[in-house]
PDB file of C-alpha atoms in Angstrom:
ATOM      1  CA  MET A   1     -19.181  15.503 -14.607  1.00 49.00           C
ATOM      2  CA  SER A   2     -18.077  16.967 -11.503  1.00 63.00           C
ATOM      3  CA  ASN A   3     -14.917  15.688 -10.147  1.00 67.00           C
ATOM      4  CA  LEU A   4     -16.657  14.574  -7.003  1.00 67.00           C
ATOM      5  CA  LEU A   5     -19.054  12.408  -8.943  1.00 74.00           C
ATOM      6  CA  LEU A   6     -16.214  10.968 -11.041  1.00 74.00           C
ATOM      7  CA  ARG A   7     -14.271  10.438  -7.684  1.00 72.00           C
ATOM      8  CA  ILE A   8     -17.277   8.414  -6.672  1.00 77.00           C
ATOM      9  CA  ILE A   9     -17.930   6.695  -9.533  1.00 79.00           C
ATOM     10  CA  THR A  10     -14.147   5.334  -9.569  1.00 76.00           C
ATOM     11  CA  GLY A  11     -14.301   4.302  -6.446  1.00 78.00           C
ATOM     12  CA  ILE A  12     -17.372   2.480  -6.346  1.00 85.00           C
ATOM     13  CA  VAL A  13     -16.148   0.382  -9.426  1.00 85.00           C
ATOM     14  CA  GLY A  14     -12.537   0.016  -7.982  1.00 86.00           C
ATOM     15  CA  VAL A  15     -13.844  -1.252  -4.830  1.00 90.00           C
ATOM     16  CA  SER A  16     -16.293  -3.681  -6.163  1.00 92.00           C
ATOM     17  CA  LEU A  17     -13.629  -5.196  -8.487  1.00 94.00           C
ATOM     18  CA  ILE A  18     -11.074  -5.333  -5.704  1.00 95.00           C
ATOM     19  CA  ILE A  19     -12.950  -6.981  -3.135  1.00 95.00           C
ATOM     20  CA  ALA A  20     -14.605  -9.419  -5.743  1.00 96.00           C
ATOM     21  CA  GLY A  21     -11.531 -10.431  -6.683  1.00 96.00           C
ATOM     22  CA  ILE A  22     -10.167 -11.075  -2.869  1.00 97.00           C
ATOM     23  CA  VAL A  23     -13.366 -12.999  -2.115  1.00 96.00           C
ATOM     24  CA  PHE A  24     -13.044 -15.027  -5.097  1.00 96.00           C
ATOM     25  CA  SER A  25     -10.106 -17.076  -4.568  1.00 96.00           C
ATOM     26  CA  SER A  26      -6.634 -16.629  -3.313  1.00 96.00           C
ATOM     27  CA  TRP A  27      -5.195 -16.637  -6.712  1.00 96.00           C
ATOM     28  CA  THR A  28      -7.498 -13.699  -7.722  1.00 97.00           C
ATOM     29  CA  PHE A  29      -6.190 -12.051  -4.296  1.00 97.00           C
ATOM     30  CA  ALA A  30      -2.691 -12.698  -5.296  1.00 97.00           C
ATOM     31  CA  LEU A  31      -3.195 -11.184  -9.208  1.00 97.00           C
ATOM     32  CA  ILE A  32      -5.029  -7.976  -8.112  1.00 96.00           C
ATOM     33  CA  PHE A  33      -2.470  -7.196  -5.304  1.00 97.00           C
ATOM     34  CA  LEU A  34       0.332  -8.229  -7.597  1.00 97.00           C
ATOM     35  CA  GLY A  35      -1.199  -5.836 -10.299  1.00 95.00           C
ATOM     36  CA  ILE A  36      -1.703  -2.997  -7.827  1.00 95.00           C
ATOM     37  CA  MET A  37       2.029  -3.429  -6.816  1.00 96.00           C
ATOM     38  CA  ILE A  38       3.364  -3.281 -10.254  1.00 96.00           C
ATOM     39  CA  LEU A  39       1.339  -0.493 -11.450  1.00 94.00           C
ATOM     40  CA  THR A  40       2.265   1.607  -8.223  1.00 94.00           C
ATOM     41  CA  LEU A  41       5.787   1.016  -8.673  1.00 95.00           C
ATOM     42  CA  ARG A  42       5.724   1.802 -12.244  1.00 93.00           C
ATOM     43  CA  GLU A  43       4.220   5.262 -11.205  1.00 91.00           C
ATOM     44  CA  PHE A  44       6.943   5.559  -8.265  1.00 92.00           C
ATOM     45  CA  TYR A  45       9.616   5.073 -10.958  1.00 93.00           C
ATOM     46  CA  GLY A  46       8.101   7.236 -13.039  1.00 90.00           C
ATOM     47  CA  LEU A  47       8.250  10.343 -10.581  1.00 88.00           C
ATOM     48  CA  ILE A  48      12.009   9.220 -10.165  1.00 89.00           C
ATOM     49  CA  VAL A  49      12.771   9.501 -13.551  1.00 88.00           C
ATOM     50  CA  ALA A  50      10.974  12.745 -13.570  1.00 85.00           C
ATOM     51  CA  SER A  51      13.077  13.973 -10.999  1.00 82.00           C
ATOM     52  CA  GLY A  52      16.024  13.822 -12.951  1.00 85.00           C
ATOM     53  CA  ASN A  53      17.482  10.401 -12.116  1.00 86.00           C
ATOM     54  CA  THR A  54      17.634   6.999 -13.497  1.00 87.00           C
ATOM     55  CA  PRO A  55      16.492   4.064 -11.226  1.00 89.00           C
ATOM     56  CA  PHE A  56      17.148   0.324 -12.379  1.00 90.00           C
ATOM     57  CA  LYS A  57      13.177  -0.411 -13.359  1.00 91.00           C
ATOM     58  CA  ILE A  58      13.470  -3.531 -14.873  1.00 91.00           C
ATOM     59  CA  TRP A  59      15.356  -5.335 -11.995  1.00 92.00           C
ATOM     60  CA  GLY A  60      13.103  -3.472  -9.471  1.00 93.00           C
ATOM     61  CA  SER A  61      10.159  -4.785 -10.817  1.00 95.00           C
ATOM     62  CA  PHE A  62      11.288  -7.920 -11.465  1.00 95.00           C
ATOM     63  CA  PHE A  63      12.697  -8.280  -7.618  1.00 96.00           C
ATOM     64  CA  SER A  64       9.301  -7.167  -6.419  1.00 96.00           C
ATOM     65  CA  VAL A  65       7.472  -9.640  -8.329  1.00 97.00           C
ATOM     66  CA  CYS A  66       9.484 -12.404  -7.314  1.00 97.00           C
ATOM     67  CA  LEU A  67       9.271 -11.084  -3.688  1.00 97.00           C
ATOM     68  CA  PHE A  68       5.531 -11.006  -4.019  1.00 98.00           C
ATOM     69  CA  VAL A  69       5.491 -14.448  -5.508  1.00 97.00           C
ATOM     70  CA  LEU A  70       7.557 -16.024  -3.177  1.00 97.00           C
ATOM     71  CA  VAL A  71       6.124 -14.463  -0.037  1.00 97.00           C
ATOM     72  CA  HIS A  72       2.222 -15.759  -1.333  1.00 97.00           C
ATOM     73  CA  LEU A  73       3.666 -19.243  -2.352  1.00 97.00           C
ATOM     74  CA  SER A  74       5.104 -19.504   1.335  1.00 97.00           C
ATOM     75  CA  ALA A  75       2.020 -18.197   3.209  1.00 96.00           C
ATOM     76  CA  ALA A  76       0.012 -20.528   1.191  1.00 96.00           C
ATOM     77  CA  GLY A  77       2.181 -23.425   2.176  1.00 96.00           C
ATOM     78  CA  ILE A  78       2.848 -24.212  -1.662  1.00 96.00           C
ATOM     79  CA  ILE A  79       6.490 -24.001  -1.079  1.00 96.00           C
ATOM     80  CA  ALA A  80       8.840 -24.125   1.615  1.00 95.00           C
ATOM     81  CA  THR A  81       9.858 -20.623   3.780  1.00 94.00           C
ATOM     82  CA  LYS A  82      13.638 -22.082   2.736  1.00 95.00           C
ATOM     83  CA  TYR A  83      12.688 -20.551  -0.853  1.00 96.00           C
ATOM     84  CA  LEU A  84      12.636 -17.108   0.447  1.00 96.00           C
ATOM     85  CA  TRP A  85      16.349 -17.357   0.603  1.00 95.00           C
ATOM     86  CA  ILE A  86      16.296 -17.110  -3.057  1.00 95.00           C
ATOM     87  CA  LEU A  87      15.385 -13.339  -2.213  1.00 95.00           C
ATOM     88  CA  PRO A  88      18.856 -12.312  -0.725  1.00 93.00           C
ATOM     89  CA  SER A  89      20.913 -13.555  -4.080  1.00 91.00           C
ATOM     90  CA  LEU A  90      18.572 -11.414  -6.292  1.00 90.00           C
ATOM     91  CA  LEU A  91      19.069  -8.240  -4.095  1.00 89.00           C
ATOM     92  CA  VAL A  92      22.809  -8.635  -4.687  1.00 88.00           C
ATOM     93  CA  ILE A  93      22.226  -8.878  -8.254  1.00 85.00           C
ATOM     94  CA  CYS A  94      20.980  -5.177  -7.984  1.00 82.00           C
ATOM     95  CA  PHE A  95      24.673  -4.050  -7.052  1.00 83.00           C
ATOM     96  CA  MET A  96      25.885  -5.919 -10.099  1.00 84.00           C
ATOM     97  CA  PHE A  97      23.540  -3.868 -12.247  1.00 77.00           C
ATOM     98  CA  ALA A  98      25.027  -0.772 -11.020  1.00 77.00           C
ATOM     99  CA  LEU A  99      28.349  -1.772 -11.969  1.00 79.00           C
ATOM    100  CA  TYR A 100      27.681  -2.491 -15.636  1.00 77.00           C
ATOM    101  CA  LYS A 101      25.324   0.704 -15.578  1.00 73.00           C
ATOM    102  CA  GLN A 102      27.940   3.122 -14.149  1.00 66.00           C
ATOM    103  CA  LYS A 103      28.661   4.961 -17.640  1.00 66.00           C
ATOM    104  CA  THR A 104      25.009   5.938 -18.056  1.00 63.00           C
ATOM    105  CA  HIS A 105      23.643   6.202 -14.333  1.00 69.00           C
ATOM    106  CA  HIS A 106      24.864   7.636 -10.879  1.00 81.00           C
ATOM    107  CA  PRO A 107      25.728   3.961  -9.218  1.00 83.00           C
ATOM    108  CA  ILE A 108      24.727   4.804  -5.731  1.00 86.00           C
ATOM    109  CA  ILE A 109      21.675   7.229  -6.361  1.00 88.00           C
ATOM    110  CA  SER A 110      20.623   4.684  -9.095  1.00 88.00           C
ATOM    111  CA  LEU A 111      20.879   1.946  -6.717  1.00 90.00           C
ATOM    112  CA  GLY A 112      19.497   3.789  -3.717  1.00 90.00           C
ATOM    113  CA  LEU A 113      16.424   4.890  -5.328  1.00 91.00           C
ATOM    114  CA  THR A 114      15.812   1.284  -7.112  1.00 92.00           C
ATOM    115  CA  LEU A 115      15.847  -0.116  -3.415  1.00 93.00           C
ATOM    116  CA  PHE A 116      13.652   2.388  -2.118  1.00 93.00           C
ATOM    117  CA  GLY A 117      11.164   1.804  -4.499  1.00 94.00           C
ATOM    118  CA  VAL A 118      10.860  -1.919  -3.390  1.00 96.00           C
ATOM    119  CA  ILE A 119      10.989  -1.159   0.251  1.00 95.00           C
ATOM    120  CA  TYR A 120       8.645   1.481   0.074  1.00 95.00           C
ATOM    121  CA  ILE A 121       5.823  -0.433  -2.307  1.00 96.00           C
ATOM    122  CA  ALA A 122       6.896  -3.945  -2.802  1.00 97.00           C
ATOM    123  CA  PHE A 123       7.613  -4.950   0.804  1.00 97.00           C
ATOM    124  CA  PRO A 124       4.207  -3.688   2.338  1.00 96.00           C
ATOM    125  CA  LEU A 125       1.690  -4.921  -0.485  1.00 97.00           C
ATOM    126  CA  SER A 126       3.744  -8.358  -0.377  1.00 97.00           C
ATOM    127  CA  MET A 127       2.893  -8.579   3.673  1.00 96.00           C
ATOM    128  CA  ALA A 128      -0.632  -8.852   2.530  1.00 97.00           C
ATOM    129  CA  ASN A 129      -0.278 -12.423   2.266  1.00 97.00           C
ATOM    130  CA  LEU A 130       0.807 -12.840   5.633  1.00 96.00           C
ATOM    131  CA  ILE A 131      -2.807 -11.126   6.363  1.00 96.00           C
ATOM    132  CA  VAL A 132      -4.857 -13.296   4.007  1.00 96.00           C
ATOM    133  CA  PHE A 133      -3.269 -16.686   5.239  1.00 96.00           C
ATOM    134  CA  LYS A 134      -3.287 -17.942   8.837  1.00 90.00           C
ATOM    135  CA  ASN A 135      -2.078 -21.608   9.096  1.00 88.00           C
ATOM    136  CA  GLU A 136      -1.829 -22.028   5.365  1.00 91.00           C
ATOM    137  CA  SER A 137      -5.627 -21.508   5.277  1.00 94.00           C
ATOM    138  CA  TYR A 138      -7.102 -18.341   2.697  1.00 96.00           C
ATOM    139  CA  GLN A 139      -9.255 -16.278   4.847  1.00 94.00           C
ATOM    140  CA  TYR A 140     -10.072 -13.121   3.377  1.00 95.00           C
ATOM    141  CA  ALA A 141     -12.304 -11.016   5.933  1.00 95.00           C
ATOM    142  CA  MET A 142      -9.084  -9.692   7.408  1.00 96.00           C
ATOM    143  CA  ILE A 143      -7.502  -7.946   4.544  1.00 97.00           C
ATOM    144  CA  ILE A 144     -11.285  -6.513   3.602  1.00 97.00           C
ATOM    145  CA  GLY A 145     -11.442  -5.306   6.985  1.00 97.00           C
ATOM    146  CA  VAL A 146      -8.119  -3.386   6.557  1.00 97.00           C
ATOM    147  CA  LEU A 147      -9.078  -2.242   3.212  1.00 96.00           C
ATOM    148  CA  ILE A 148     -12.262  -1.110   4.394  1.00 96.00           C
ATOM    149  CA  ALA A 149     -10.887   0.478   7.488  1.00 96.00           C
ATOM    150  CA  GLN A 150      -8.347   2.405   5.015  1.00 95.00           C
ATOM    151  CA  TRP A 151     -10.949   3.748   2.621  1.00 93.00           C
ATOM    152  CA  ALA A 152     -13.633   4.589   5.440  1.00 94.00           C
ATOM    153  CA  ASN A 153     -10.386   6.455   6.975  1.00 94.00           C
ATOM    154  CA  ASP A 154      -9.830   8.144   3.315  1.00 91.00           C
ATOM    155  CA  SER A 155     -13.278   9.102   2.609  1.00 89.00           C
ATOM    156  CA  GLY A 156     -14.266  10.330   6.224  1.00 91.00           C
ATOM    157  CA  ALA A 157     -11.419  12.670   6.179  1.00 90.00           C
ATOM    158  CA  TYR A 158     -11.855  13.943   2.862  1.00 86.00           C
ATOM    159  CA  PHE A 159     -15.323  14.870   3.577  1.00 88.00           C
ATOM    160  CA  VAL A 160     -15.199  15.926   7.094  1.00 91.00           C
ATOM    161  CA  GLY A 161     -11.848  17.904   5.863  1.00 87.00           C
ATOM    162  CA  LYS A 162     -14.040  19.714   3.232  1.00 86.00           C
ATOM    163  CA  SER A 163     -17.122  20.690   5.433  1.00 87.00           C
ATOM    164  CA  MET A 164     -15.703  21.445   8.453  1.00 87.00           C
ATOM    165  CA  GLY A 165     -11.801  21.584   8.315  1.00 79.00           C
ATOM    166  CA  ARG A 166     -10.336  24.589  10.132  1.00 82.00           C
ATOM    167  CA  THR A 167      -6.973  23.576  11.753  1.00 87.00           C
ATOM    168  CA  LYS A 168      -4.072  22.678   9.350  1.00 87.00           C
ATOM    169  CA  LEU A 169      -2.874  19.250  10.115  1.00 84.00           C
ATOM    170  CA  PHE A 170       0.668  19.441   8.456  1.00 80.00           C
ATOM    171  CA  GLU A 171       0.399  22.824   6.264  1.00 78.00           C
ATOM    172  CA  SER A 172       3.985  22.901   4.927  1.00 79.00           C
ATOM    173  CA  ILE A 173       3.485  19.612   3.428  1.00 83.00           C
ATOM    174  CA  SER A 174      -0.355  19.337   2.916  1.00 79.00           C
ATOM    175  CA  PRO A 175      -1.813  22.432   3.046  1.00 80.00           C
ATOM    176  CA  ASN A 176      -5.458  20.943   2.285  1.00 83.00           C
ATOM    177  CA  LYS A 177      -5.205  18.262   5.141  1.00 86.00           C
ATOM    178  CA  THR A 178      -7.025  19.415   8.829  1.00 90.00           C
ATOM    179  CA  TRP A 179      -6.915  18.099  11.962  1.00 90.00           C
ATOM    180  CA  GLU A 180     -10.846  17.737  11.955  1.00 91.00           C
ATOM    181  CA  GLY A 181     -10.610  15.917   8.645  1.00 91.00           C
ATOM    182  CA  THR A 182      -8.026  13.518  10.439  1.00 92.00           C
ATOM    183  CA  ILE A 183     -10.096  12.885  13.230  1.00 94.00           C
ATOM    184  CA  GLY A 184     -13.499  12.417  11.583  1.00 94.00           C
ATOM    185  CA  GLY A 185     -11.970   9.996   9.229  1.00 94.00           C
ATOM    186  CA  THR A 186     -10.496   7.829  12.212  1.00 96.00           C
ATOM    187  CA  LEU A 187     -13.867   8.085  13.864  1.00 96.00           C
ATOM    188  CA  ILE A 188     -15.805   7.282  10.414  1.00 96.00           C
ATOM    189  CA  SER A 189     -13.465   4.254  10.277  1.00 97.00           C
ATOM    190  CA  LEU A 190     -14.092   2.962  13.874  1.00 97.00           C
ATOM    191  CA  GLY A 191     -17.708   3.114  12.983  1.00 97.00           C
ATOM    192  CA  ILE A 192     -17.802   1.330  10.036  1.00 97.00           C
ATOM    193  CA  ILE A 193     -14.981  -1.477  11.492  1.00 97.00           C
ATOM    194  CA  TYR A 194     -17.183  -1.741  14.796  1.00 97.00           C
ATOM    195  CA  ILE A 195     -20.213  -2.890  12.658  1.00 97.00           C
ATOM    196  CA  TRP A 196     -17.837  -5.214  10.324  1.00 96.00           C
ATOM    197  CA  SER A 197     -16.691  -6.756  13.759  1.00 96.00           C
ATOM    198  CA  LEU A 198     -20.435  -7.839  14.373  1.00 96.00           C
ATOM    199  CA  TYR A 199     -20.395 -10.112  11.400  1.00 95.00           C
ATOM    200  CA  PHE A 200     -16.578 -11.110  11.195  1.00 95.00           C
ATOM    201  CA  THR A 201     -15.403 -12.734  14.745  1.00 92.00           C
ATOM    202  CA  ASP A 202     -11.729 -13.351  13.189  1.00 90.00           C
ATOM    203  CA  LEU A 203     -11.121 -10.974  16.068  1.00 95.00           C
ATOM    204  CA  THR A 204     -12.721  -9.715  18.815  1.00 96.00           C
ATOM    205  CA  THR A 205     -14.791  -6.011  18.580  1.00 97.00           C
ATOM    206  CA  ILE A 206     -11.857  -4.626  20.464  1.00 97.00           C
ATOM    207  CA  GLU A 207      -9.511  -6.034  18.556  1.00 97.00           C
ATOM    208  CA  TRP A 208     -11.229  -4.926  15.069  1.00 97.00           C
ATOM    209  CA  LEU A 209     -11.313  -1.205  16.449  1.00 97.00           C
ATOM    210  CA  GLY A 210      -7.411  -1.483  17.366  1.00 97.00           C
ATOM    211  CA  LEU A 211      -6.662  -2.644  13.893  1.00 97.00           C
ATOM    212  CA  SER A 212      -8.936   0.511  12.575  1.00 97.00           C
ATOM    213  CA  ILE A 213      -7.014   3.050  14.692  1.00 97.00           C
ATOM    214  CA  ILE A 214      -3.515   1.380  13.460  1.00 97.00           C
ATOM    215  CA  VAL A 215      -4.705   1.648  10.019  1.00 97.00           C
ATOM    216  CA  SER A 216      -6.238   5.219  10.204  1.00 96.00           C
ATOM    217  CA  VAL A 217      -2.977   6.580  12.110  1.00 95.00           C
ATOM    218  CA  PHE A 218      -0.539   5.211  10.019  1.00 95.00           C
ATOM    219  CA  GLY A 219      -2.468   5.386   6.575  1.00 94.00           C
ATOM    220  CA  SER A 220      -2.847   9.025   7.303  1.00 92.00           C
ATOM    221  CA  TYR A 221       1.418   9.261   7.525  1.00 92.00           C
ATOM    222  CA  GLY A 222       1.605   7.364   4.468  1.00 91.00           C
ATOM    223  CA  ASP A 223      -0.554   9.990   3.155  1.00 89.00           C
ATOM    224  CA  LEU A 224       1.497  12.563   4.108  1.00 90.00           C
ATOM    225  CA  ILE A 225       4.661  10.788   3.176  1.00 89.00           C
ATOM    226  CA  GLU A 226       3.763  10.896  -0.291  1.00 85.00           C
ATOM    227  CA  SER A 227       2.731  14.283  -0.204  1.00 84.00           C
ATOM    228  CA  LEU A 228       6.039  15.079   0.907  1.00 85.00           C
ATOM    229  CA  PHE A 229       7.324  13.643  -2.201  1.00 82.00           C
ATOM    230  CA  LYS A 230       5.108  15.427  -4.531  1.00 75.00           C
ATOM    231  CA  ARG A 231       5.774  18.690  -3.181  1.00 75.00           C
ATOM    232  CA  HIS A 232       9.628  18.187  -3.686  1.00 75.00           C
ATOM    233  CA  LEU A 233       9.067  16.919  -6.950  1.00 70.00           C
ATOM    234  CA  ALA A 234       6.674  19.762  -7.705  1.00 65.00           C
ATOM    235  CA  ILE A 235       3.462  17.638  -9.113  1.00 67.00           C
ATOM    236  CA  LYS A 236       0.154  17.309  -8.095  1.00 60.00           C
ATOM    237  CA  ASP A 237      -0.619  13.623  -8.858  1.00 56.00           C
ATOM    238  CA  SER A 238       1.391  10.613  -9.117  1.00 58.00           C
ATOM    239  CA  GLY A 239      -0.867   9.832 -12.118  1.00 56.00           C
ATOM    240  CA  SER A 240      -3.942   9.929 -13.991  1.00 55.00           C
ATOM    241  CA  VAL A 241      -5.148   6.547 -14.832  1.00 60.00           C
ATOM    242  CA  LEU A 242      -7.720   6.387 -11.972  1.00 56.00           C
ATOM    243  CA  PRO A 243     -10.427   9.357 -12.868  1.00 57.00           C
ATOM    244  CA  GLY A 244     -11.071  11.828  -9.976  1.00 49.00           C
ATOM    245  CA  HIS A 245      -8.399   9.884  -7.828  1.00 52.00           C
ATOM    246  CA  GLY A 246      -5.156  10.691  -9.436  1.00 67.00           C
ATOM    247  CA  GLY A 247      -2.606   7.509  -9.752  1.00 81.00           C
ATOM    248  CA  PHE A 248      -2.166   4.192  -7.845  1.00 87.00           C
ATOM    249  CA  LEU A 249       0.409   5.829  -5.626  1.00 89.00           C
ATOM    250  CA  ASP A 250      -2.053   8.116  -4.717  1.00 85.00           C
ATOM    251  CA  ARG A 251      -4.813   6.080  -3.901  1.00 86.00           C
ATOM    252  CA  PHE A 252      -2.466   3.182  -1.769  1.00 91.00           C
ATOM    253  CA  ASP A 253      -0.143   5.513  -0.273  1.00 90.00           C
ATOM    254  CA  GLY A 254      -1.778   5.062   3.317  1.00 93.00           C
ATOM    255  CA  LEU A 255      -2.036   1.273   2.794  1.00 94.00           C
ATOM    256  CA  LEU A 256       1.639   1.038   1.881  1.00 95.00           C
ATOM    257  CA  PHE A 257       2.587   2.640   5.361  1.00 94.00           C
ATOM    258  CA  ALA A 258      -0.363   0.413   7.257  1.00 96.00           C
ATOM    259  CA  LEU A 259       0.301  -2.893   6.201  1.00 97.00           C
ATOM    260  CA  PRO A 260       3.478  -3.112   8.124  1.00 96.00           C
ATOM    261  CA  PHE A 261       1.909  -2.398  11.493  1.00 97.00           C
ATOM    262  CA  VAL A 262      -1.269  -4.256  10.617  1.00 97.00           C
ATOM    263  CA  THR A 263       0.835  -7.193  10.121  1.00 96.00           C
ATOM    264  CA  LEU A 264       2.926  -6.721  13.496  1.00 96.00           C
ATOM    265  CA  TYR A 265      -0.149  -6.018  15.273  1.00 97.00           C
ATOM    266  CA  LEU A 266      -1.973  -9.564  14.100  1.00 96.00           C
ATOM    267  CA  MET A 267       1.144 -11.684  14.908  1.00 94.00           C
ATOM    268  CA  VAL A 268       1.125 -10.141  18.147  1.00 95.00           C
ATOM    269  CA  ILE A 269      -2.708 -10.594  19.010  1.00 93.00           C
ATOM    270  CA  THR A 270      -3.235 -13.583  17.285  1.00 84.00           C
TER     271      THR A 270
END
């Protein structure tokens, strides 16, 4: 089977499962995003271990799960916001972890890389909870719109870049990415989101298009940042669990970068 066909089949199955879970209920949304977070974080820490460093994987994963769950429950109105203050105390435990692991780990490097994984992966994905809940009411159209904008941008950039790409975007980091692909991906994302805005009026058409631009711009930066990591680690993909797509970090790198800016944008305009 060609890599392109495998890529398309995996994409269709993955997208269908994610959208079905988001639409079904807030709990299945939480399970899907929590699963994405855990698997992406696992891949990230795996890359760190492959580079010869030793992050505190168990603590980083535990803190990330607590972060996501507490933000979800708070945004849903199930628990009071004050319970989010549990997180700083859990954060301090990581520093205590470094104290007891100093004989087998370089404490400062291990601590920094562990927290970097939390900031890079867990914090952005936890922000998805702030997008799906408005006044403690679950509304899935917004997060699906964000995902569609990201997927349209990725797919558009890939196909336009393959067919028309000539001018390198950031050759020292990602030699296959071109300005033509980046612009094409942005335009395709805008077109798809324009159609989306006709059926889902949570935002005006102009606001939806603004969201699409934010996702396309910062999603592209997220892709470049991950390419920078992989280039310095001399690897092609972060994993191989998704046939034709690499790993979870490869698929959601753009979303990690876009979500904080999307959350800020929505808080300002709504």
